[in-house]
Coordinates of C-alpha atoms in Angstrom, one line a residue:
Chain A
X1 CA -140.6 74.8 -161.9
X2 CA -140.7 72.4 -165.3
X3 CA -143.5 72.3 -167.6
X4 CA -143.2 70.7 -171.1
X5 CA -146.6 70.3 -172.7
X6 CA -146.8 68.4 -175.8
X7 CA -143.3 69.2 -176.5
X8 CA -141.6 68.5 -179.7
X9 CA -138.5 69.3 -181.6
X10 CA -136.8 69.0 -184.4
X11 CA -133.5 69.5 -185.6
X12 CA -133.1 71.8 -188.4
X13 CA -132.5 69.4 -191.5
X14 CA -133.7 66.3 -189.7
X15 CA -136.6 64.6 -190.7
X16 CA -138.3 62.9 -187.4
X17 CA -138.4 64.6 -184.5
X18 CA -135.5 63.9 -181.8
X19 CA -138.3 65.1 -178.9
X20 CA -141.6 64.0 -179.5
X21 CA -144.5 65.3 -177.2
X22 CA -143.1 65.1 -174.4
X23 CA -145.1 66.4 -171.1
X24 CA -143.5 66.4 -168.1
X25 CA -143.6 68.2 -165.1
X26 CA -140.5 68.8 -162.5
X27 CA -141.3 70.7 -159.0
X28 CA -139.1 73.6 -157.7
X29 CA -136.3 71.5 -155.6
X30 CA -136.8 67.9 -157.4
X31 CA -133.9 66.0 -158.3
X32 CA -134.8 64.0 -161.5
X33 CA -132.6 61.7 -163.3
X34 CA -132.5 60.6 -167.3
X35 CA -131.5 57.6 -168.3
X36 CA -132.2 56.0 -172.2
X37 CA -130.6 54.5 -175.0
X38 CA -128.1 56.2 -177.3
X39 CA -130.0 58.3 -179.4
X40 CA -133.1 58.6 -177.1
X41 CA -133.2 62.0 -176.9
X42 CA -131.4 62.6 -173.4
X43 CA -129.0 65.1 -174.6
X44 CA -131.8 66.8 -177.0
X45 CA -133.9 67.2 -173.7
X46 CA -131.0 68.8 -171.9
X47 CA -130.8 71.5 -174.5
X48 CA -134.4 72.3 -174.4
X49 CA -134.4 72.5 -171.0
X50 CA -131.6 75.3 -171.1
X51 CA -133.0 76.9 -174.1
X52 CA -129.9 76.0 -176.5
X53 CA -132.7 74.3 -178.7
X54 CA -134.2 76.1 -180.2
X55 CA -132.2 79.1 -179.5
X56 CA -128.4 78.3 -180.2
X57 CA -129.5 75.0 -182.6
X58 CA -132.2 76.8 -184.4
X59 CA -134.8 74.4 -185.9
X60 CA -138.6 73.3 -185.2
X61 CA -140.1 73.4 -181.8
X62 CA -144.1 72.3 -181.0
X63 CA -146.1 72.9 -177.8
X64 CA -144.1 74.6 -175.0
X65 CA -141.8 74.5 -172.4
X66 CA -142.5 76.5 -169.4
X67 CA -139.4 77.8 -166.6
X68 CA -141.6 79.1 -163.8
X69 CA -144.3 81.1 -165.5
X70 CA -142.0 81.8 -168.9
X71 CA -142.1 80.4 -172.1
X72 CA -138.6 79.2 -173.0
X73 CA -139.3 79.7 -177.0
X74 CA -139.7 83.6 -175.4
X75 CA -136.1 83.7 -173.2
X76 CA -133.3 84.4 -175.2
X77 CA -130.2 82.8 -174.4
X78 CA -128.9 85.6 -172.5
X79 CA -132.3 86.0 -170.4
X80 CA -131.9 82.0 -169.5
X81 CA -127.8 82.3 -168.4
X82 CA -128.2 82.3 -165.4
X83 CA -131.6 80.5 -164.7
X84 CA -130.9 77.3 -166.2
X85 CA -127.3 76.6 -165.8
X86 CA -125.8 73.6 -168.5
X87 CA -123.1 71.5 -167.5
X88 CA -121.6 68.8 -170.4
X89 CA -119.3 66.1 -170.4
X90 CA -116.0 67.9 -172.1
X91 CA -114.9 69.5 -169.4
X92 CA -112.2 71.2 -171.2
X93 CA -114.5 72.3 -174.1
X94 CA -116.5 74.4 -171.0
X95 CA -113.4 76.2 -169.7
X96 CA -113.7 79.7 -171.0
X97 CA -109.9 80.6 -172.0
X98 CA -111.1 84.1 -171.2
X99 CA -109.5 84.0 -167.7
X100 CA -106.2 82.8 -166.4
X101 CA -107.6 81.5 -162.6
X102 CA -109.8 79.1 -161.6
X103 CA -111.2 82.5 -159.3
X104 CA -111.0 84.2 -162.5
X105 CA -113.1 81.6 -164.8
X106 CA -115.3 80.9 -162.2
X107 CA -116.0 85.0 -161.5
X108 CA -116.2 85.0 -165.3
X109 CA -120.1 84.7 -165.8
X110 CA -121.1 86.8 -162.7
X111 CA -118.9 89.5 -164.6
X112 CA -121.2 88.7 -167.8
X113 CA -124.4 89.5 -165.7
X114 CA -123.1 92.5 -164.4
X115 CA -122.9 92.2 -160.4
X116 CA -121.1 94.4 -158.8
X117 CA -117.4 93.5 -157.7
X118 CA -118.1 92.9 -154.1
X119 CA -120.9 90.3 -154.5
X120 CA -118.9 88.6 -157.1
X121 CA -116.3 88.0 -154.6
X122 CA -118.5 86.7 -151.8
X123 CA -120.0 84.2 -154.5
X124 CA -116.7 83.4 -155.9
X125 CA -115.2 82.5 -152.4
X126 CA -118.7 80.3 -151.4
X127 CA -118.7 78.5 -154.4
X128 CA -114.7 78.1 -153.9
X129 CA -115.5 76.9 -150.4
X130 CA -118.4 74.1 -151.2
X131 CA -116.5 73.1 -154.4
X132 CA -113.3 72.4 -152.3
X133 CA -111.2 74.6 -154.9
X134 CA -110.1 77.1 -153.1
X135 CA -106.7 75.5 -152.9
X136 CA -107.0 75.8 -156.4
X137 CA -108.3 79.3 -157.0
X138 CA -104.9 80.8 -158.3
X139 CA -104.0 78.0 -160.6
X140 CA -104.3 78.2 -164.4
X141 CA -108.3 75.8 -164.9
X142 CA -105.8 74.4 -167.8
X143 CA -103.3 72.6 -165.7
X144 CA -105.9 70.7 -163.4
X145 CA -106.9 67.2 -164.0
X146 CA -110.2 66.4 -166.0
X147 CA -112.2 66.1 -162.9
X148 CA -110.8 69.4 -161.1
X149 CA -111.5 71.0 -164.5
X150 CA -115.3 69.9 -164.0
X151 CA -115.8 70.4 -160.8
X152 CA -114.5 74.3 -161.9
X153 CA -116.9 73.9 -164.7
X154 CA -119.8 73.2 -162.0
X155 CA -118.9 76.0 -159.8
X156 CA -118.9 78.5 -162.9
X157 CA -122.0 77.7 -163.4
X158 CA -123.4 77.5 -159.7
X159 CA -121.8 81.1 -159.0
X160 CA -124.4 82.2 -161.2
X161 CA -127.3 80.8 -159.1
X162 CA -129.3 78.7 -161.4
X163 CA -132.5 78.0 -160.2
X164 CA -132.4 74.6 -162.3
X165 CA -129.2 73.3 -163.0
X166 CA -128.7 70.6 -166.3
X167 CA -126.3 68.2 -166.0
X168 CA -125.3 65.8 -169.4
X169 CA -123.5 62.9 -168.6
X170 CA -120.9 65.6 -166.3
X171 CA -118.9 62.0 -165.4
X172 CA -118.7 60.5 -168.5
X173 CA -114.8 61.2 -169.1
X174 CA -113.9 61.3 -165.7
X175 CA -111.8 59.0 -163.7
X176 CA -113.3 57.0 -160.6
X177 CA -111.7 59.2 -157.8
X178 CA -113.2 62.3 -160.2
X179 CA -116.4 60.9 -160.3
X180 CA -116.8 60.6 -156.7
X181 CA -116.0 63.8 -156.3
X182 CA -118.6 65.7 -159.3
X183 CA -121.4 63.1 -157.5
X184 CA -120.9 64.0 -154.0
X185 CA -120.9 67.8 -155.2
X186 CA -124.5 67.4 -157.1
X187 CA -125.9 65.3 -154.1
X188 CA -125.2 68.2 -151.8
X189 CA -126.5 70.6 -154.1
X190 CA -129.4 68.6 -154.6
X191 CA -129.7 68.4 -150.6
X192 CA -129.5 72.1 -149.8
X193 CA -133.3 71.8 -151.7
X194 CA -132.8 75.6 -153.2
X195 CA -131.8 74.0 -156.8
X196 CA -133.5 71.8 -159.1
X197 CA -131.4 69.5 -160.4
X198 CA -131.6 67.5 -163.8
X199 CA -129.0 65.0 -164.3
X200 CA -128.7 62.4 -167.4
X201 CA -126.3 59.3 -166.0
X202 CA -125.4 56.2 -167.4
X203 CA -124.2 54.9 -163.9
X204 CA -127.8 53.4 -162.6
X205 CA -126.2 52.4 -158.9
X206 CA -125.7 56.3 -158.7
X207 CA -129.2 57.5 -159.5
X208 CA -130.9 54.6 -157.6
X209 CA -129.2 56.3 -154.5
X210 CA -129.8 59.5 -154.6
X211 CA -132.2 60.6 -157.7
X212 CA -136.0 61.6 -156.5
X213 CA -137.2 60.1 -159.4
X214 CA -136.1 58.8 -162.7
X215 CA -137.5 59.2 -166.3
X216 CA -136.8 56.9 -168.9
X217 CA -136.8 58.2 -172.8
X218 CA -136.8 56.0 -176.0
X219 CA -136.6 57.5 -179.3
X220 CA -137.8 60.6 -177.8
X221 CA -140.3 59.7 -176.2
X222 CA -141.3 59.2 -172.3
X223 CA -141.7 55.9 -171.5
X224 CA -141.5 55.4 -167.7
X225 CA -141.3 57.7 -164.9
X226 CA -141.7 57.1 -161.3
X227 CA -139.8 57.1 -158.0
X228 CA -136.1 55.6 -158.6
X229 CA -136.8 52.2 -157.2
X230 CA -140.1 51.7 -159.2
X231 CA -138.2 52.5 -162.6
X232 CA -134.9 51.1 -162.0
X233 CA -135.9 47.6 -160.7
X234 CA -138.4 47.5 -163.9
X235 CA -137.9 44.5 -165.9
X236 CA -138.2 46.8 -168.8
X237 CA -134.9 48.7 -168.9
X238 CA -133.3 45.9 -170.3
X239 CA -135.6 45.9 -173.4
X240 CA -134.8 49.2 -173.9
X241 CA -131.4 48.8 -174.3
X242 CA -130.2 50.5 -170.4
X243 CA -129.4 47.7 -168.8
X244 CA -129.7 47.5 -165.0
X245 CA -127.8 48.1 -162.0
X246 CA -124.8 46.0 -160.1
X247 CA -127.4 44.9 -157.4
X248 CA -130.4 43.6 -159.7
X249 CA -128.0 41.9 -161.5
X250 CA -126.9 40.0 -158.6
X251 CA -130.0 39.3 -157.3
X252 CA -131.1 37.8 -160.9
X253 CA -128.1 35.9 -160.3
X254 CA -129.3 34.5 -157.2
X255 CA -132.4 33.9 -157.8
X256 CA -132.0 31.9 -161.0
X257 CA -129.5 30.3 -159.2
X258 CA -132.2 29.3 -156.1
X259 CA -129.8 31.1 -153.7
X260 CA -132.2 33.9 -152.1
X261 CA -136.3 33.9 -152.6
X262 CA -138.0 35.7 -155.1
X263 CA -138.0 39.4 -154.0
X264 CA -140.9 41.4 -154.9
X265 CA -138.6 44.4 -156.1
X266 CA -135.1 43.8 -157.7
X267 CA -132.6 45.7 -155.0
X268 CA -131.1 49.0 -157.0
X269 CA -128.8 50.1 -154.1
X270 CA -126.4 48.7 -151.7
X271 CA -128.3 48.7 -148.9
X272 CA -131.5 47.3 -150.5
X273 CA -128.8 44.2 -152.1
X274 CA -127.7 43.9 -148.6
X275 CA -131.2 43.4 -147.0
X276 CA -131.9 40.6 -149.4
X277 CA -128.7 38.8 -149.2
X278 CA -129.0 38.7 -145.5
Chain B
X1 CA -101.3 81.4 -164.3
X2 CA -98.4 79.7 -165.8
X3 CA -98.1 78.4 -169.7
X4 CA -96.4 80.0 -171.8
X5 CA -97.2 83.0 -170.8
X6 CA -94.4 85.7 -170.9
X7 CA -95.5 87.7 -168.4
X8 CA -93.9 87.3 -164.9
X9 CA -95.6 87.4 -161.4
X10 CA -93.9 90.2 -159.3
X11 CA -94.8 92.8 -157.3
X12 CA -93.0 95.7 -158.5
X13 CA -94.4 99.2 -158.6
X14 CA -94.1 99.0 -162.5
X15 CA -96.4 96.0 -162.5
X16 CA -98.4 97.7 -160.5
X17 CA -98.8 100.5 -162.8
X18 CA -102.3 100.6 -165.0
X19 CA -102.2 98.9 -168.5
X20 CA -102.5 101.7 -170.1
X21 CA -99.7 103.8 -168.8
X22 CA -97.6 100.6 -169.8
X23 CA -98.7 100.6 -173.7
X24 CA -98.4 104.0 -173.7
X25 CA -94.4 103.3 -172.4
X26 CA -94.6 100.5 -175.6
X27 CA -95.4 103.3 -178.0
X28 CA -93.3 106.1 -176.6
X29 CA -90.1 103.3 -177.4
X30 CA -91.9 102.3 -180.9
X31 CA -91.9 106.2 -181.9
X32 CA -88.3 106.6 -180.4
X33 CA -87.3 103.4 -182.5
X34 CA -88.5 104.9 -186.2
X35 CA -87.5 108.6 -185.1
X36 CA -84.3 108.6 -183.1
X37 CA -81.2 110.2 -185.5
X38 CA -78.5 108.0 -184.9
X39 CA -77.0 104.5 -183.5
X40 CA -75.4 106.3 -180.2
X41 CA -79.5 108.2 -179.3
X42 CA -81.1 104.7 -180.1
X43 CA -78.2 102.8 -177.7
X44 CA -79.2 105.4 -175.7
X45 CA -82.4 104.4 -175.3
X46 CA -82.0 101.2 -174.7
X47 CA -79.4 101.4 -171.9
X48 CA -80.4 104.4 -170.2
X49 CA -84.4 104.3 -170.5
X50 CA -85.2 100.7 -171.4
X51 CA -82.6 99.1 -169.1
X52 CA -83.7 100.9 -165.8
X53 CA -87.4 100.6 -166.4
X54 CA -86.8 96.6 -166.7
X55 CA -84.8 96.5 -163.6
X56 CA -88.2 99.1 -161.8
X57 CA -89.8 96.0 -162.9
X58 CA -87.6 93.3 -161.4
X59 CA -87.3 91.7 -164.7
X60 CA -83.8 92.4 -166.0
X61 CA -82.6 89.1 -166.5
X62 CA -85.3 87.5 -168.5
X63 CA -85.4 91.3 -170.5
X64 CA -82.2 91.1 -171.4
X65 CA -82.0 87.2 -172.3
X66 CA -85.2 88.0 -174.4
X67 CA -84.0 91.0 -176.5
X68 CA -80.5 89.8 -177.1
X69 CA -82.1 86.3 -178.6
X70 CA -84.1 88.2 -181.1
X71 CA -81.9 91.1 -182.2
X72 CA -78.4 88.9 -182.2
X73 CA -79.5 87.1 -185.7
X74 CA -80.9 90.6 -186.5
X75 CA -76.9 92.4 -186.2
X76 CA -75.4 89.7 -187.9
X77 CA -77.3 90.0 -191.4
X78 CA -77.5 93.2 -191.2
X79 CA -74.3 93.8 -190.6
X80 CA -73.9 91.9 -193.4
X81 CA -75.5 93.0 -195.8
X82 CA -75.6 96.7 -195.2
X83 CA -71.5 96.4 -194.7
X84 CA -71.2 94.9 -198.4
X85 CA -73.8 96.6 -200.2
X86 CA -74.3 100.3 -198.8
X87 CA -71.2 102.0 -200.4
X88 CA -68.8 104.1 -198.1
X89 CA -64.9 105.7 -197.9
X90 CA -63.9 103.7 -195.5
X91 CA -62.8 100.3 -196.3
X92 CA -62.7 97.5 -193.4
X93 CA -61.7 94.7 -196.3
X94 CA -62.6 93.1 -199.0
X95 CA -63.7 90.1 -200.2
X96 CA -63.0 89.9 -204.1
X97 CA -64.4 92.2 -205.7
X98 CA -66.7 93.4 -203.0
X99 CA -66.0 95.7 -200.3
X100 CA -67.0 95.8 -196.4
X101 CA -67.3 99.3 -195.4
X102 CA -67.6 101.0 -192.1
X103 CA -70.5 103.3 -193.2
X104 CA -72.8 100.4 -194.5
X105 CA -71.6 98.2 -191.1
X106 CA -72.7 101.2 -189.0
X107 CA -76.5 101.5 -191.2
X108 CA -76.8 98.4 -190.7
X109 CA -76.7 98.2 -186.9
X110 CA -78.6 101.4 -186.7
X111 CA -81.4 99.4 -188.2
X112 CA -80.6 96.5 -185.7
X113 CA -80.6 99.4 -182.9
X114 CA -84.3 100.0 -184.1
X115 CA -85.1 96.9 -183.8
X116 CA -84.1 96.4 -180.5
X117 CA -85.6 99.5 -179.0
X118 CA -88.8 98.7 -180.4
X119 CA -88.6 95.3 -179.4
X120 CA -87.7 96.8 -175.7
X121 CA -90.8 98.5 -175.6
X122 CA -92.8 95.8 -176.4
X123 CA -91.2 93.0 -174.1
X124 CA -91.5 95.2 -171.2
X125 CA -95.3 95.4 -171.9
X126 CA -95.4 91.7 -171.7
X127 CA -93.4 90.7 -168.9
X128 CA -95.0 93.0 -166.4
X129 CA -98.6 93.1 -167.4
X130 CA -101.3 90.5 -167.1
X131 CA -103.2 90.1 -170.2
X132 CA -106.4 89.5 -169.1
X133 CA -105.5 93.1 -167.1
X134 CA -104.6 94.4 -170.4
X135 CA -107.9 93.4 -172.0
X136 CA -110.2 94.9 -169.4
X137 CA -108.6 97.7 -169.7
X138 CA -108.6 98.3 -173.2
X139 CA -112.3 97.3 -173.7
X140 CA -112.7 99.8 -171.2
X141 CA -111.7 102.0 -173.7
X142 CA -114.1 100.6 -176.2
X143 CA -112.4 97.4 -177.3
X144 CA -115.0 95.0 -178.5
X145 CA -115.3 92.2 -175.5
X146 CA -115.2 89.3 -178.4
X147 CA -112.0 91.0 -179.5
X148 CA -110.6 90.8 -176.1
X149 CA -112.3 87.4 -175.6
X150 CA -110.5 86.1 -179.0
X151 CA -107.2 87.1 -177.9
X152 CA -107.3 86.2 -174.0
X153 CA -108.4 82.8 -175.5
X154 CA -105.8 81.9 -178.1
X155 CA -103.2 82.5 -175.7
X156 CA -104.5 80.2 -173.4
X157 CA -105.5 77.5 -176.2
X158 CA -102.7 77.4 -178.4
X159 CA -100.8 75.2 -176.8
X160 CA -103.5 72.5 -176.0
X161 CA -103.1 73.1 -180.1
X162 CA -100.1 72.0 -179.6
X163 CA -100.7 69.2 -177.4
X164 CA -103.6 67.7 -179.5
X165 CA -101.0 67.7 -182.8
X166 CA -98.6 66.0 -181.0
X167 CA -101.9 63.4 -179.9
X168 CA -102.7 62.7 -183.3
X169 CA -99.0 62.5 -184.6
X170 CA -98.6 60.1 -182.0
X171 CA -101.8 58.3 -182.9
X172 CA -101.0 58.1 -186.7
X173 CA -97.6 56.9 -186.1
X174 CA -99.2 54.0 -184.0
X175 CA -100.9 52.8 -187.0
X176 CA -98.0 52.8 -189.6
X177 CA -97.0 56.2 -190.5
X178 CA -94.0 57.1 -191.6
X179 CA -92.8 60.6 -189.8
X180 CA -89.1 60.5 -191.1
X181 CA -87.4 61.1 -194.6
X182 CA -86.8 64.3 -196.6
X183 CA -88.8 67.3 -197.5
X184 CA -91.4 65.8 -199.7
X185 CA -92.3 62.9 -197.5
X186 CA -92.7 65.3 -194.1
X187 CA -95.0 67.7 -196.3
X188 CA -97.3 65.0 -197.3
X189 CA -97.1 64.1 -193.5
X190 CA -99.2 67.3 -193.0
X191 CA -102.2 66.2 -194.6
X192 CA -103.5 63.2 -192.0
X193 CA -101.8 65.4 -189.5
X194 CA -104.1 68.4 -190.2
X195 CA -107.0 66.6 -191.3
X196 CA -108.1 65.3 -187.7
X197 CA -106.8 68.3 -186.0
X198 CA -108.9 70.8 -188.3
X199 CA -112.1 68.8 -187.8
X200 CA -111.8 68.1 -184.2
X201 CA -111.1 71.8 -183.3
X202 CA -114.4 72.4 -185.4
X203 CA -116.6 70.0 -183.6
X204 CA -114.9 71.7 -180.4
X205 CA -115.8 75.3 -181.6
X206 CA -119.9 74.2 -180.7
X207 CA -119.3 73.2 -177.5
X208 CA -117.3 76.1 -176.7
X209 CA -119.5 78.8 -178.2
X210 CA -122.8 77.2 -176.0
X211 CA -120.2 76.8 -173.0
X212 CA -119.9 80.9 -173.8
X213 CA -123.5 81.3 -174.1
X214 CA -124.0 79.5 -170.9
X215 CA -122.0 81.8 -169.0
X216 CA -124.0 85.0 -170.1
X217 CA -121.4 86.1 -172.8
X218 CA -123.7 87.7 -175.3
X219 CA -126.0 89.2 -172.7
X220 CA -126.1 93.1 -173.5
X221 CA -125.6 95.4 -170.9
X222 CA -122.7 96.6 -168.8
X223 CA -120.4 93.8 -167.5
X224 CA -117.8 94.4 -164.2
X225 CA -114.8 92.3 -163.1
X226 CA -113.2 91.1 -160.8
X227 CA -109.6 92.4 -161.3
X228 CA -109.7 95.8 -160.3
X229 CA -107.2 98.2 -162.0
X230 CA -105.8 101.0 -160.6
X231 CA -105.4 104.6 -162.4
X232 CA -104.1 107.8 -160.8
X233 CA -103.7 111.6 -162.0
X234 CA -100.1 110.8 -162.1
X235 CA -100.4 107.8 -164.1
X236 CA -102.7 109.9 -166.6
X237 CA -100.2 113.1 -166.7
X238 CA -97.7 110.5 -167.0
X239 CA -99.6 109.3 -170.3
X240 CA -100.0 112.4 -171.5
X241 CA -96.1 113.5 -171.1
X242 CA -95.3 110.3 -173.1
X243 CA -98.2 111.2 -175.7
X244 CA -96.4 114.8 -175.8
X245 CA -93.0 113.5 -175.9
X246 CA -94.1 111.1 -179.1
X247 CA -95.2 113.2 -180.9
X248 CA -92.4 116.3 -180.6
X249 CA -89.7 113.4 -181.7
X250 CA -92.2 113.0 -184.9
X251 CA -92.2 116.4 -185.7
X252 CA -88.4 116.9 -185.0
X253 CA -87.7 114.1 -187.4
X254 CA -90.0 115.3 -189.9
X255 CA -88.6 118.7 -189.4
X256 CA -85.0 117.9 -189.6
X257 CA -85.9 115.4 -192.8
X258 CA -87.2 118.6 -194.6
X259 CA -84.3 120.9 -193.9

């Protein structure tokens, strides 16, 4: 679905490169998790993945990046809304203003592409449904709470039936019971298997649960990738400034502490900490 | 659908009726408010025309709280100053050397009288139409969507404006500053006021303009909508009457201002 070969870019007025040949490939349906340091690029590949660098941020891109059999550098920015659907932490920031309902905002970019008005209520009231807005739907999108406000953020975007949808940290500035609800919305998006989902999380326990695989980046670069458990229980993600889940922290605990054997993996979830404890 | 919107929710046939027909009510009133004689034909207006359309509408109450609000400071000055200043026989009294008469007291609220009818015309735009209903239909017309999308959004984030000031006020007061005191001292309050609130809004405008993007905004090409607005061949003889009538009360002032 994915292809970056040898990708780089560049910032316009930045010296180094904030992506630095990057290749990567992410099948139709995958559900891939980002983690890294501040400044490691996460953000930078979240853009290039939904075209906004170059097309909305302008500066220097080398090699390619490939959607399908397209060349992103191509697509223009209307061409890829859509396709590659962004979602970002300010929830408020992503609230159009142009519409006074949540039905309204979330209708707002099917309106954009055109569809005709009876589709774009079928897909209005589906998205409603799985969302769990519809109690919602006639409500102002500025009088909800940050995590209602993101969760209508989401479904504006999934209306439009990205084939790959980009997710930037969507929990940062949420609340506990909000981020419960925006994670149990991407897992079954990511479960239906139609979707490709990319999601940059600081919250390890999360990805270690339900990610297919995680990708680590540092200063732009890729440095590990592999299934979830093989990257998160790496000794490594401490080095680089991540840290490490809940659970491996524990067990390091333990361990140092003689209190369980030596496990040949850290545990990264609950049910793998509760295996070893037992 | 609440803020501080004026419009209010109801289901009365006049709501019902297309935007269009309802601005073309709002500029039938504006032509009536510069071309109407006389203080009895503008009154006129307002009671027998304005009144009843507001009540088709089921919004008398907050009609007439809104007009009366605006035009009450509006009599009194003018009153005022068109009753001192506007010479006249009549003589209601005096105050030294200057004189109240009835003929500047009775300008003056015919100016008032405009005022208010125009003001009419445009409040019952506002408090029976949706704006975003308002919008589609005008760029259905041939209104620029970012026009429409600049003025459907302001409404909406003015007040979180609003809120955010109040934020940083709060903010800067929790650090030492002084908000009280005279003139002087609450000017140079504006500067860290305006300072954080300028530059946030900035860093906000990137995020929103990619949030826009994201959602297809600037794709070219035909876009629909979900709110569907409905026209008739009444609605458009209707608009067409009120076109007509406009413009014979234009050319019966001019005429009657040439003779």
């Amino acid at each position: 679905m994915i292809s970056l070969q040898d990708f780089s870019y560049r910032y316009p007025g930045q010296q180094h490169f904030a992506l630095q040949q990057l290749n990567l490939e992410i099948k139709a349906g995958q559900f891939c998790g980002f983690i890294g340091a501040n400044g490691a690029g996460k953000s930078t590949l979240c853009y290039a993945l939904s075209g906004f660098a170059p097309h909305f941020f302008r500066g220097e891109v080398r090699g390619r990046a490939w959607l399908g059999k397209k060349n992103i550098s191509d697509l223009s920015l209307a061409d890829l809304a859509g396709e590659v659907g962004l979602v970002f932490q300010n929830a408020f920031n992503q609230i159009s203003g142009a519409r006074f309902t949540v039905r309204g905002e979330i209708a707002f970019g099917l309106e954009n592409l055109g569809l005709a008005r009876r589709r774009i209520v079928t897909r209005v009231d589906e998205v409603l449904a799985l969302m769990d807005l519809a109690d919602l739907a006639d409500r102002s999108p500025y009088e909800l709470s940050g995590g209602q406000q993101q969760r209508v953020a989401i479904a504006s975007i999934l209306a439009m039936q990205p084939k790959v949808l980009v997710l930037d940290e969507p929990v940062s500035q949420l609340d506990p019971h909000g981020t419960q609800a925006v994670f149990k919305i991407i897992e079954m998006i990511s479960q239906r298997g139609d979707t490709t989902v990319v999601l940059v999380e600081h919250k390890l326990e999360w990805l270690a649960a339900y990610a297919d695989r995680v990708i680590v980046l540092d200063h732009g670069r890729l440095v590990m990738d592999g299934t979830a458990r093989a990257v998160l229980a790496s000794a490594d993600l401490v080095k680089l400034g991540i840290g490490r889940t809940l659970y491996s922290e524990a067990a390091d605990l333990a361990r140092n502490k003689k209190l369980v054997s030596a496990p040949s993996h850290l545990p990264v979830t609950l049910n793998q900490a509760q295996a070893l404890f037992q | 659908m609440r803020g501080n919107l004026l419009y209010l929710d109801k289901e009365s046939s006049l709501h019902q009726l297309h935007p269009l027909s309802k601005l073309a009510f709002t500029f039938f009133f504006l032509i009536c408010a510069a071309a109407l004689p006389g203080l009895d034909w503008l009154l006129a207006a307002y009671f027998f025309l304005l009144l009843p359309l507001a009540g088709w509408g089921q919004v008398t109450a907050p009609f007439l709280r809104s007009s009366w609000a605006v035009i009450t400071p509006f009599v009194i000055s003018l009153s005022l100053i068109q009753g001192f200043f506007t010479g006249g026989e009549t003589v209601l009294f005096s105050l030294g050397r200057f004189a109240f008469t009835f003929e500047g007291w009775l300008a003056g609220l015919t100016v008032a009288a405009r005022i208010l009818v125009a003001l009419g015309g445009a409040l019952l735009l506002t408090l029976t139409t949706r704006p975003d209903a308002l919008m589609q239909a005008l760029t259905q017309r041939g209104l620029p969507n970012s026009l429409a999308y600049i003025v459907l959004s302001s409404i909406q984030i003015f007040p979180r404006f609003q809120d955010r000031a109040q934020l940083i006020l709060q903010a800067q007061q929790a650090r030492g500053l002084e908000t009280g005191g005279n003139l002087v001292r609450r000017l140079k309050l504006l500067v860290p006021l305006s300072g954080p609130l300028i530059l946030s809004s900035i860093v906000d405008v990137e995020e929103r303009a990619m949030a826009l993007e994201a959602r297809g905004f600037s794709r070219p090409g035909r876009k629909t909508s979900l709110l569907v607005l409905r026209d008739s061949q009444a609605q458009r003889l209707l608009r067409f009457v009120l076109l007509l009538l406009g413009l014979g009360l234009i050319t019966l002032r001019v005429w009657t201002l040439f003779q």
